[in-house]
């Protein structure tokens, strides 16, 4: 685990926070970036001030900005790479913390400062000595006098070399907001169970060296199916895991199941019915169900087939790990046309953790201990997949190369 060393930044008075969800005191309304070969400036337009933590990482060089109790306004996208900044990405940390990561061509000194913008606060993060001004939000701007925040470099203990990034897992809590999902006989709502398990899973993944989790939702909100995919893509996810709890009229049925996308029809009539039910979730939010979505039509070609194959490999490992937690409803990974699994570039799976319609499983799903066991099993399966099939440029890839090299050396030295 990375030991983070930093100083806290300026805390601004929270005005008008009641307009946001209680879990979020501020909203990121815009982001601006200007950069040259040896300097850069990032400006964040926020509805209110918040405590920011600012620190750096190396291998590769990165600036990390954490904004507690902050959410990103819909439609705010990461700026394109330019100059010394090779990438900017968003992530979601536990407890409503918005994370912004800037990847750099080389390390630079960095500090931050707050100022008053039009109807909100602006956080300016300066790298080096920029000579280019960042476009500011319309309206007067009054400088606030404060001490700059200078971060300390954080050397990741588990990141020994270049090309050693974390694998990123997008954890998707099914349903939410106006869409409660399935409701158990005892009144348990699927959307609450999936969020609890997703948070536990993200925490477990983040505790694993070389792995990092992002949540597609971290509160009770309605998120369109295609927007869930878009959030995973924006986070550059290497794997997408959607967490659900199944329901059926027969309350005696129990057990977990794992699904991947089918490009040639569902593996069973039950799988097709489940996919149809989950795909209709957008109707709960008044969204016209369009299988194409804003990402455009999913092309069923060789590349898509390859992604589905990778999805199945990951899903098999998760299913194997779930066998140690409780009953498995289906012994094989199931396939169906789930819209939320139709990312053309990210291996994806949907985990039905149990049947919320079964009274016994409903009681267990409400237990934090059972939620933790399910999260542990899913994380174990995911890690097993990355050990066997590590993405390029990751710590898992480095370790696999070392293992293969050691094995080859031992074989060569054998008589």
Short mmCIF file of C-alpha atoms in Angstrom, two decimals:
data_model
loop_
_atom_site.label_atom_id
_atom_site.label_comp_id
_atom_site.label_asym_id
_atom_site.label_seq_id
_atom_site.Cartn_x
_atom_site.Cartn_y
_atom_site.Cartn_z
CA UNK A 1 0.00 0.00 0.00
CA UNK A 2 1.24 3.49 -0.82
CA UNK A 3 2.07 5.66 2.17
CA UNK A 4 0.81 9.11 1.27
CA UNK A 5 2.54 12.15 2.72
CA UNK A 6 0.99 15.54 2.12
CA UNK A 7 -0.20 18.78 3.62
CA UNK A 8 -3.80 19.84 3.65
CA UNK A 9 -4.76 22.86 1.61
CA UNK A 10 -6.97 25.80 2.41
CA UNK A 11 -10.50 25.11 3.66
CA UNK A 12 -13.08 27.52 2.28
CA UNK A 13 -16.43 28.25 3.87
CA UNK A 14 -19.10 25.94 2.50
CA UNK A 15 -21.94 28.06 1.20
CA UNK A 16 -24.94 26.59 -0.57
CA UNK A 17 -23.89 23.00 0.09
CA UNK A 18 -27.50 22.13 0.78
CA UNK A 19 -28.11 22.20 -2.97
CA UNK A 20 -25.93 19.10 -3.33
CA UNK A 21 -26.30 15.61 -1.95
CA UNK A 22 -25.38 15.44 1.76
CA UNK A 23 -22.43 13.26 0.80
CA UNK A 24 -21.01 15.97 -1.45
CA UNK A 25 -20.17 19.48 -0.29
CA UNK A 26 -18.72 20.68 -3.59
CA UNK A 27 -19.06 20.10 -7.32
CA UNK A 28 -16.39 20.29 -10.01
CA UNK A 29 -17.98 22.50 -12.68
CA UNK A 30 -15.07 22.93 -15.05
CA UNK A 31 -11.39 22.21 -15.61
CA UNK A 32 -8.78 24.10 -17.62
CA UNK A 33 -5.22 23.16 -18.56
CA UNK A 34 -2.38 25.05 -20.18
CA UNK A 35 1.02 23.45 -20.58
CA UNK A 36 4.42 23.97 -22.14
CA UNK A 37 7.49 21.75 -22.33
CA UNK A 38 8.60 22.50 -18.76
CA UNK A 39 5.57 23.98 -17.00
CA UNK A 40 1.82 23.67 -16.66
CA UNK A 41 -1.16 25.09 -14.85
CA UNK A 42 -4.40 23.31 -14.00
CA UNK A 43 -7.46 25.30 -12.89
CA UNK A 44 -10.43 23.66 -11.20
CA UNK A 45 -13.74 25.53 -11.06
CA UNK A 46 -15.64 24.36 -7.95
CA UNK A 47 -19.00 25.34 -6.55
CA UNK A 48 -17.43 25.58 -3.06
CA UNK A 49 -14.04 25.18 -1.49
CA UNK A 50 -12.95 21.92 0.11
CA UNK A 51 -9.86 20.46 1.75
CA UNK A 52 -7.56 19.29 -1.00
CA UNK A 53 -4.69 16.86 -0.62
CA UNK A 54 -1.89 17.15 -3.14
CA UNK A 55 0.93 14.68 -3.57
CA UNK A 56 3.24 13.29 -6.23
CA UNK A 57 4.13 9.79 -7.39
CA UNK A 58 6.95 8.56 -9.57
CA UNK A 59 7.45 5.75 -12.11
CA UNK A 60 5.77 7.38 -13.97
CA UNK A 61 5.76 10.96 -12.66
CA UNK A 62 2.27 11.97 -11.55
CA UNK A 63 0.49 14.72 -9.63
CA UNK A 64 -2.49 13.51 -7.60
CA UNK A 65 -5.20 15.85 -6.31
CA UNK A 66 -7.82 14.49 -3.92
CA UNK A 67 -10.97 16.56 -3.27
CA UNK A 68 -13.05 15.09 -0.43
CA UNK A 69 -16.86 15.27 -0.63
CA UNK A 70 -16.70 16.47 -4.23
CA UNK A 71 -18.51 15.20 -7.29
CA UNK A 72 -17.89 15.92 -10.97
CA UNK A 73 -20.67 17.69 -12.84
CA UNK A 74 -22.09 15.66 -15.70
CA UNK A 75 -20.42 16.70 -18.95
CA UNK A 76 -17.11 17.77 -17.38
CA UNK A 77 -14.38 15.86 -19.20
CA UNK A 78 -10.65 15.58 -18.68
CA UNK A 79 -8.63 17.96 -20.88
CA UNK A 80 -6.48 16.56 -23.65
CA UNK A 81 -2.77 15.98 -23.09
CA UNK A 82 -0.50 18.87 -23.96
CA UNK A 83 3.10 19.91 -23.30
CA UNK A 84 4.59 18.28 -20.23
CA UNK A 85 1.21 16.77 -19.28
CA UNK A 86 0.73 13.42 -21.00
CA UNK A 87 -2.68 12.59 -19.53
CA UNK A 88 -5.34 13.80 -17.10
CA UNK A 89 -7.87 11.38 -15.65
CA UNK A 90 -10.57 11.30 -13.02
CA UNK A 91 -11.16 8.67 -10.39
CA UNK A 92 -13.48 8.10 -7.46
CA UNK A 93 -12.13 7.22 -4.04
CA UNK A 94 -14.07 5.94 -1.02
CA UNK A 95 -16.20 8.37 1.00
CA UNK A 96 -17.00 10.67 -1.90
CA UNK A 97 -13.46 11.79 -2.73
CA UNK A 98 -12.88 12.93 -6.31
CA UNK A 99 -9.35 12.14 -7.51
CA UNK A 100 -7.63 13.95 -10.38
CA UNK A 101 -4.37 12.50 -11.70
CA UNK A 102 -1.97 14.34 -14.02
CA UNK A 103 0.69 12.23 -15.71
CA UNK A 104 3.88 14.10 -16.63
CA UNK A 105 6.78 13.65 -19.01
CA UNK A 106 9.14 14.61 -16.18
CA UNK A 107 8.93 15.60 -12.52
CA UNK A 108 8.24 19.26 -11.74
CA UNK A 109 7.87 21.30 -8.55
CA UNK A 110 4.20 21.88 -7.76
CA UNK A 111 2.09 24.07 -5.51
CA UNK A 112 -1.56 25.07 -5.27
CA UNK A 113 -3.61 28.10 -4.31
CA UNK A 114 -7.27 29.04 -3.93
CA UNK A 115 -9.04 32.09 -5.32
CA UNK A 116 -12.61 33.36 -5.51
CA UNK A 117 -14.32 32.83 -8.84
CA UNK A 118 -17.76 33.63 -10.18
CA UNK A 119 -20.18 32.01 -7.77
CA UNK A 120 -17.65 29.57 -6.42
CA UNK A 121 -14.00 28.81 -5.73
CA UNK A 122 -11.06 28.09 -8.02
CA UNK A 123 -8.14 25.84 -7.20
CA UNK A 124 -5.03 26.50 -9.28
CA UNK A 125 -2.32 23.86 -9.40
CA UNK A 126 0.95 25.20 -10.77
CA UNK A 127 3.77 23.00 -12.06
CA UNK A 128 7.11 24.70 -12.67
CA UNK A 129 6.76 28.37 -13.67
CA UNK A 130 4.03 28.65 -16.32
CA UNK A 131 4.22 31.54 -18.77
CA UNK A 132 0.78 30.80 -20.24
CA UNK A 133 -2.37 31.86 -18.44
CA UNK A 134 -5.23 29.43 -18.04
CA UNK A 135 -8.62 30.67 -19.19
CA UNK A 136 -10.67 31.60 -16.14
CA UNK A 137 -14.39 31.34 -15.54
CA UNK A 138 -16.39 34.44 -16.44
CA UNK A 139 -16.81 37.01 -13.70
CA UNK A 140 -14.53 38.90 -11.31
CA UNK A 141 -11.75 37.07 -9.57
CA UNK A 142 -10.31 38.14 -6.23
CA UNK A 143 -7.05 36.62 -5.11
CA UNK A 144 -7.03 35.03 -1.68
CA UNK A 145 -3.81 35.30 0.29
CA UNK A 146 -2.70 31.92 1.63
CA UNK A 147 0.32 29.77 1.93
CA UNK A 148 0.95 27.57 -1.10
CA UNK A 149 0.63 23.86 -0.63
CA UNK A 150 3.80 22.00 -1.60
CA UNK A 151 3.47 18.21 -1.77
CA UNK A 152 6.01 15.61 -0.83
CA UNK A 153 7.02 12.96 -3.33
CA UNK A 154 5.49 9.60 -2.55
CA UNK A 155 7.58 6.62 -3.55
CA UNK A 156 5.29 3.64 -4.02
CA UNK A 157 6.83 0.72 -2.18
CA UNK A 158 5.29 -1.71 -4.65
CA UNK A 159 6.28 0.26 -7.76
CA UNK A 160 9.95 -0.52 -8.40
CA UNK A 161 10.29 0.51 -12.02
CA UNK A 162 8.94 2.26 -15.08
CA UNK A 163 5.89 0.95 -16.88
CA UNK A 164 4.61 -0.15 -13.49
CA UNK A 165 1.17 1.41 -13.30
CA UNK A 166 -1.73 0.00 -11.31
CA UNK A 167 -4.37 -2.04 -13.07
CA UNK A 168 -7.65 -0.15 -12.89
CA UNK A 169 -10.90 -1.92 -12.06
CA UNK A 170 -14.21 -0.11 -12.61
CA UNK A 171 -16.65 -1.31 -9.92
CA UNK A 172 -20.26 -0.70 -10.90
CA UNK A 173 -23.01 -0.78 -8.26
CA UNK A 174 -26.14 -1.82 -10.11
CA UNK A 175 -29.30 0.33 -10.14
CA UNK A 176 -29.60 3.43 -7.91
CA UNK A 177 -31.67 6.58 -7.49
CA UNK A 178 -35.18 6.19 -8.90
CA UNK A 179 -34.31 2.62 -9.89
CA UNK A 180 -34.33 0.48 -6.71
CA UNK A 181 -33.66 -2.76 -8.58
CA UNK A 182 -35.16 -5.90 -7.06
CA UNK A 183 -36.80 -5.65 -3.62
CA UNK A 184 -36.67 -8.57 -1.22
CA UNK A 185 -39.62 -9.84 0.82
CA UNK A 186 -38.14 -8.04 3.85
CA UNK A 187 -37.97 -4.73 2.00
CA UNK A 188 -34.25 -4.86 1.17
CA UNK A 189 -33.50 -2.86 -1.98
CA UNK A 190 -31.01 -4.17 -4.49
CA UNK A 191 -29.55 -0.71 -5.10
CA UNK A 192 -28.49 -0.44 -1.43
CA UNK A 193 -26.93 -3.91 -1.34
CA UNK A 194 -25.00 -3.41 -4.57
CA UNK A 195 -23.58 -0.08 -3.39
CA UNK A 196 -22.45 -1.59 -0.09
CA UNK A 197 -20.75 -4.53 -1.81
CA UNK A 198 -19.23 -2.26 -4.48
CA UNK A 199 -17.70 -0.01 -1.81
CA UNK A 200 -16.31 -3.03 0.04
CA UNK A 201 -14.91 -4.40 -3.21
CA UNK A 202 -13.28 -1.08 -4.11
CA UNK A 203 -11.70 -0.90 -0.66
CA UNK A 204 -10.39 -4.44 -0.98
CA UNK A 205 -8.96 -3.79 -4.45
CA UNK A 206 -7.29 -0.56 -3.33
CA UNK A 207 -5.59 -2.47 -0.52
CA UNK A 208 -3.94 -4.76 -3.08
CA UNK A 209 -0.54 -3.55 -4.36
CA UNK A 210 -0.68 -2.85 -8.07
CA UNK A 211 -4.47 -2.49 -8.19
CA UNK A 212 -6.78 0.53 -8.11
CA UNK A 213 -10.57 0.71 -8.10
CA UNK A 214 -12.93 3.40 -9.36
CA UNK A 215 -16.66 3.42 -8.59
CA UNK A 216 -19.15 4.28 -11.31
CA UNK A 217 -21.40 5.56 -8.53
CA UNK A 218 -20.60 6.18 -4.88
CA UNK A 219 -24.01 7.38 -3.72
CA UNK A 220 -27.68 6.69 -4.31
CA UNK A 221 -27.99 8.14 -7.80
CA UNK A 222 -29.47 7.03 -11.10
CA UNK A 223 -26.79 6.41 -13.74
CA UNK A 224 -27.69 5.46 -17.29
CA UNK A 225 -26.31 2.13 -18.48
CA UNK A 226 -24.21 3.68 -21.23
CA UNK A 227 -22.94 6.37 -18.86
CA UNK A 228 -21.62 3.62 -16.59
CA UNK A 229 -19.52 2.39 -19.51
CA UNK A 230 -18.43 5.94 -20.30
CA UNK A 231 -17.24 6.46 -16.72
CA UNK A 232 -15.22 3.27 -16.87
CA UNK A 233 -13.66 4.33 -20.17
CA UNK A 234 -12.83 7.79 -18.77
CA UNK A 235 -10.99 6.09 -15.92
CA UNK A 236 -9.01 3.96 -18.43
CA UNK A 237 -10.32 0.83 -16.72
CA UNK A 238 -8.69 -2.52 -17.47
CA UNK A 239 -11.74 -4.43 -16.22
CA UNK A 240 -15.41 -3.63 -15.53
CA UNK A 241 -17.30 -5.47 -12.77
CA UNK A 242 -21.02 -4.78 -12.34
CA UNK A 243 -22.48 -5.91 -8.99
CA UNK A 244 -26.11 -7.05 -8.70
CA UNK A 245 -28.47 -9.23 -6.64
CA UNK A 246 -30.85 -11.47 -8.58
CA UNK A 247 -34.59 -11.96 -8.08
CA UNK A 248 -37.10 -14.57 -9.20
CA UNK A 249 -40.69 -15.49 -8.40
CA UNK A 250 -39.66 -18.83 -6.84
CA UNK A 251 -38.32 -17.72 -3.45
CA UNK A 252 -36.61 -21.08 -2.84
CA UNK A 253 -34.01 -20.48 -5.55
CA UNK A 254 -30.62 -19.27 -4.33
CA UNK A 255 -26.99 -18.94 -5.37
CA UNK A 256 -24.60 -16.63 -7.22
CA UNK A 257 -24.07 -16.36 -10.98
CA UNK A 258 -21.58 -14.57 -13.21
CA UNK A 259 -22.42 -13.24 -16.67
CA UNK A 260 -20.51 -11.89 -19.65
CA UNK A 261 -21.74 -10.37 -22.88
CA UNK A 262 -23.09 -12.69 -25.54
CA UNK A 263 -22.68 -11.53 -29.13
CA UNK A 264 -24.56 -14.51 -30.55
CA UNK A 265 -27.56 -14.93 -28.26
CA UNK A 266 -28.07 -15.77 -24.58
CA UNK A 267 -26.79 -19.01 -23.07
CA UNK A 268 -30.27 -19.75 -21.72
CA UNK A 269 -33.79 -18.35 -21.69
CA UNK A 270 -33.31 -17.38 -18.05
CA UNK A 271 -30.16 -15.43 -18.95
CA UNK A 272 -32.03 -13.63 -21.72
CA UNK A 273 -34.88 -12.70 -19.37
CA UNK A 274 -32.41 -11.40 -16.78
CA UNK A 275 -30.60 -9.29 -19.39
CA UNK A 276 -33.90 -7.87 -20.63
CA UNK A 277 -34.85 -6.93 -17.07
CA UNK A 278 -31.49 -5.29 -16.31
CA UNK A 279 -31.43 -3.48 -19.67
CA UNK A 280 -34.82 -1.95 -18.89
CA UNK A 281 -33.32 -0.12 -15.89
CA UNK A 282 -32.94 3.07 -17.93
CA UNK A 283 -36.72 3.21 -18.33
CA UNK A 284 -36.97 3.81 -14.58
CA UNK A 285 -35.15 7.10 -15.11
CA UNK A 286 -37.26 8.14 -18.08
CA UNK A 287 -34.49 7.28 -20.54
CA UNK A 288 -35.47 5.84 -23.90
CA UNK A 289 -33.80 2.46 -24.18
CA UNK A 290 -31.44 2.71 -27.13
CA UNK A 291 -29.10 -0.22 -27.54
CA UNK A 292 -26.68 1.98 -29.47
CA UNK A 293 -26.30 4.62 -26.78
CA UNK A 294 -24.11 7.71 -26.92
CA UNK A 295 -20.99 5.63 -27.45
CA UNK A 296 -22.30 4.60 -30.86
CA UNK A 297 -23.16 1.15 -32.12
CA UNK A 298 -21.09 -1.69 -30.78
CA UNK A 299 -19.44 -3.41 -33.72
CA UNK A 300 -19.55 -7.17 -33.42
CA UNK A 301 -16.26 -8.10 -34.96
CA UNK A 302 -13.06 -9.95 -34.14
CA UNK A 303 -11.98 -7.28 -31.66
CA UNK A 304 -15.29 -7.56 -29.78
CA UNK A 305 -15.03 -11.34 -29.73
CA UNK A 306 -11.56 -11.02 -28.20
CA UNK A 307 -12.88 -8.75 -25.44
CA UNK A 308 -15.68 -11.23 -24.70
CA UNK A 309 -13.08 -13.98 -24.46
CA UNK A 310 -11.06 -11.96 -21.95
CA UNK A 311 -14.26 -11.22 -20.04
CA UNK A 312 -15.02 -14.94 -19.79
CA UNK A 313 -11.53 -15.69 -18.49
CA UNK A 314 -11.92 -13.12 -15.71
CA UNK A 315 -15.48 -14.23 -14.95
CA UNK A 316 -14.43 -17.88 -14.57
CA UNK A 317 -11.90 -16.91 -11.93
CA UNK A 318 -14.43 -14.80 -10.04
CA UNK A 319 -16.96 -17.65 -10.14
CA UNK A 320 -14.35 -20.06 -8.81
CA UNK A 321 -13.60 -17.72 -5.91
CA UNK A 322 -17.32 -17.26 -5.14
CA UNK A 323 -17.67 -21.00 -4.60
CA UNK A 324 -15.89 -20.52 -1.30
CA UNK A 325 -18.50 -18.01 -0.09
CA UNK A 326 -21.77 -19.82 -0.75
CA UNK A 327 -23.93 -21.63 -3.23
CA UNK A 328 -23.36 -21.16 -6.97
CA UNK A 329 -26.55 -21.11 -8.99
CA UNK A 330 -24.93 -21.82 -12.36
CA UNK A 331 -21.72 -23.84 -12.58
CA UNK A 332 -20.66 -22.14 -15.81
CA UNK A 333 -20.30 -18.49 -16.74
CA UNK A 334 -23.55 -17.38 -18.37
CA UNK A 335 -23.87 -15.19 -21.46
CA UNK A 336 -26.52 -12.64 -22.43
CA UNK A 337 -26.87 -9.27 -24.13
CA UNK A 338 -26.45 -6.96 -21.13
CA UNK A 339 -26.13 -3.36 -22.34
CA UNK A 340 -23.88 -2.46 -19.40
CA UNK A 341 -21.35 -5.07 -20.58
CA UNK A 342 -21.14 -3.76 -24.14
CA UNK A 343 -17.91 -1.82 -23.87
CA UNK A 344 -15.97 -2.44 -27.10
CA UNK A 345 -12.62 -2.11 -25.34
CA UNK A 346 -12.94 -3.22 -21.68
CA UNK A 347 -13.35 -6.83 -20.50
CA UNK A 348 -16.58 -6.80 -18.49
CA UNK A 349 -18.65 -9.05 -16.26
CA UNK A 350 -21.87 -8.88 -14.25
CA UNK A 351 -21.95 -10.63 -10.88
CA UNK A 352 -25.31 -11.67 -9.41
CA UNK A 353 -24.10 -12.08 -5.83
CA UNK A 354 -27.21 -13.92 -4.58
CA UNK A 355 -31.01 -14.02 -4.86
CA UNK A 356 -32.50 -11.15 -2.90
CA UNK A 357 -35.87 -12.85 -3.46
CA UNK A 358 -34.71 -15.75 -1.25
CA UNK A 359 -35.42 -14.84 2.43
CA UNK A 360 -32.26 -16.48 3.72
CA UNK A 361 -30.01 -14.86 1.14
CA UNK A 362 -31.75 -11.52 1.64
CA UNK A 363 -30.82 -11.64 5.34
CA UNK A 364 -27.22 -12.56 4.53
CA UNK A 365 -26.91 -9.82 1.91
CA UNK A 366 -27.78 -7.25 4.58
CA UNK A 367 -24.87 -8.49 6.71
CA UNK A 368 -21.67 -6.46 6.44
CA UNK A 369 -19.74 -9.68 7.06
CA UNK A 370 -21.35 -11.36 4.06
CA UNK A 371 -20.81 -8.25 1.95
CA UNK A 372 -17.13 -8.32 2.89
CA UNK A 373 -16.87 -12.04 2.04
CA UNK A 374 -18.42 -11.46 -1.37
CA UNK A 375 -16.10 -8.50 -2.00
CA UNK A 376 -13.08 -10.57 -0.95
CA UNK A 377 -14.03 -13.40 -3.31
CA UNK A 378 -14.59 -11.10 -6.29
CA UNK A 379 -11.30 -9.28 -5.63
CA UNK A 380 -9.47 -12.61 -5.37
CA UNK A 381 -10.84 -13.72 -8.71
CA UNK A 382 -9.99 -10.40 -10.34
CA UNK A 383 -6.43 -10.50 -9.03
CA UNK A 384 -6.02 -14.07 -10.26
CA UNK A 385 -7.06 -12.94 -13.74
CA UNK A 386 -4.53 -10.09 -13.82
CA UNK A 387 -1.75 -12.38 -12.59
CA UNK A 388 -2.41 -14.68 -15.54
CA UNK A 389 -3.27 -12.00 -18.11
CA UNK A 390 -1.54 -8.77 -17.05
CA UNK A 391 -2.11 -5.61 -19.13
CA UNK A 392 0.96 -3.99 -20.67
CA UNK A 393 2.75 -1.38 -18.58
CA UNK A 394 1.53 -2.73 -15.23
CA UNK A 395 3.22 -4.13 -12.18
CA UNK A 396 1.50 -7.46 -12.89
CA UNK A 397 3.16 -7.51 -16.32
CA UNK A 398 6.58 -6.88 -14.79
CA UNK A 399 6.11 -9.64 -12.25
CA UNK A 400 4.97 -12.10 -14.92
CA UNK A 401 8.02 -11.29 -17.05
CA UNK A 402 10.26 -11.88 -14.03
CA UNK A 403 8.53 -15.17 -13.29
CA UNK A 404 8.87 -16.36 -16.88
CA UNK A 405 12.51 -15.26 -17.02
CA UNK A 406 13.28 -17.12 -13.78
CA UNK A 407 11.55 -20.23 -15.06
CA UNK A 408 13.46 -20.05 -18.35
CA UNK A 409 16.73 -19.61 -16.48
CA UNK A 410 16.04 -22.57 -14.23
CA UNK A 411 15.15 -24.73 -17.23
CA UNK A 412 18.33 -23.70 -19.06
CA UNK A 413 20.44 -24.58 -16.04
CA UNK A 414 18.91 -28.04 -15.65
CA UNK A 415 21.06 -30.98 -16.91
#
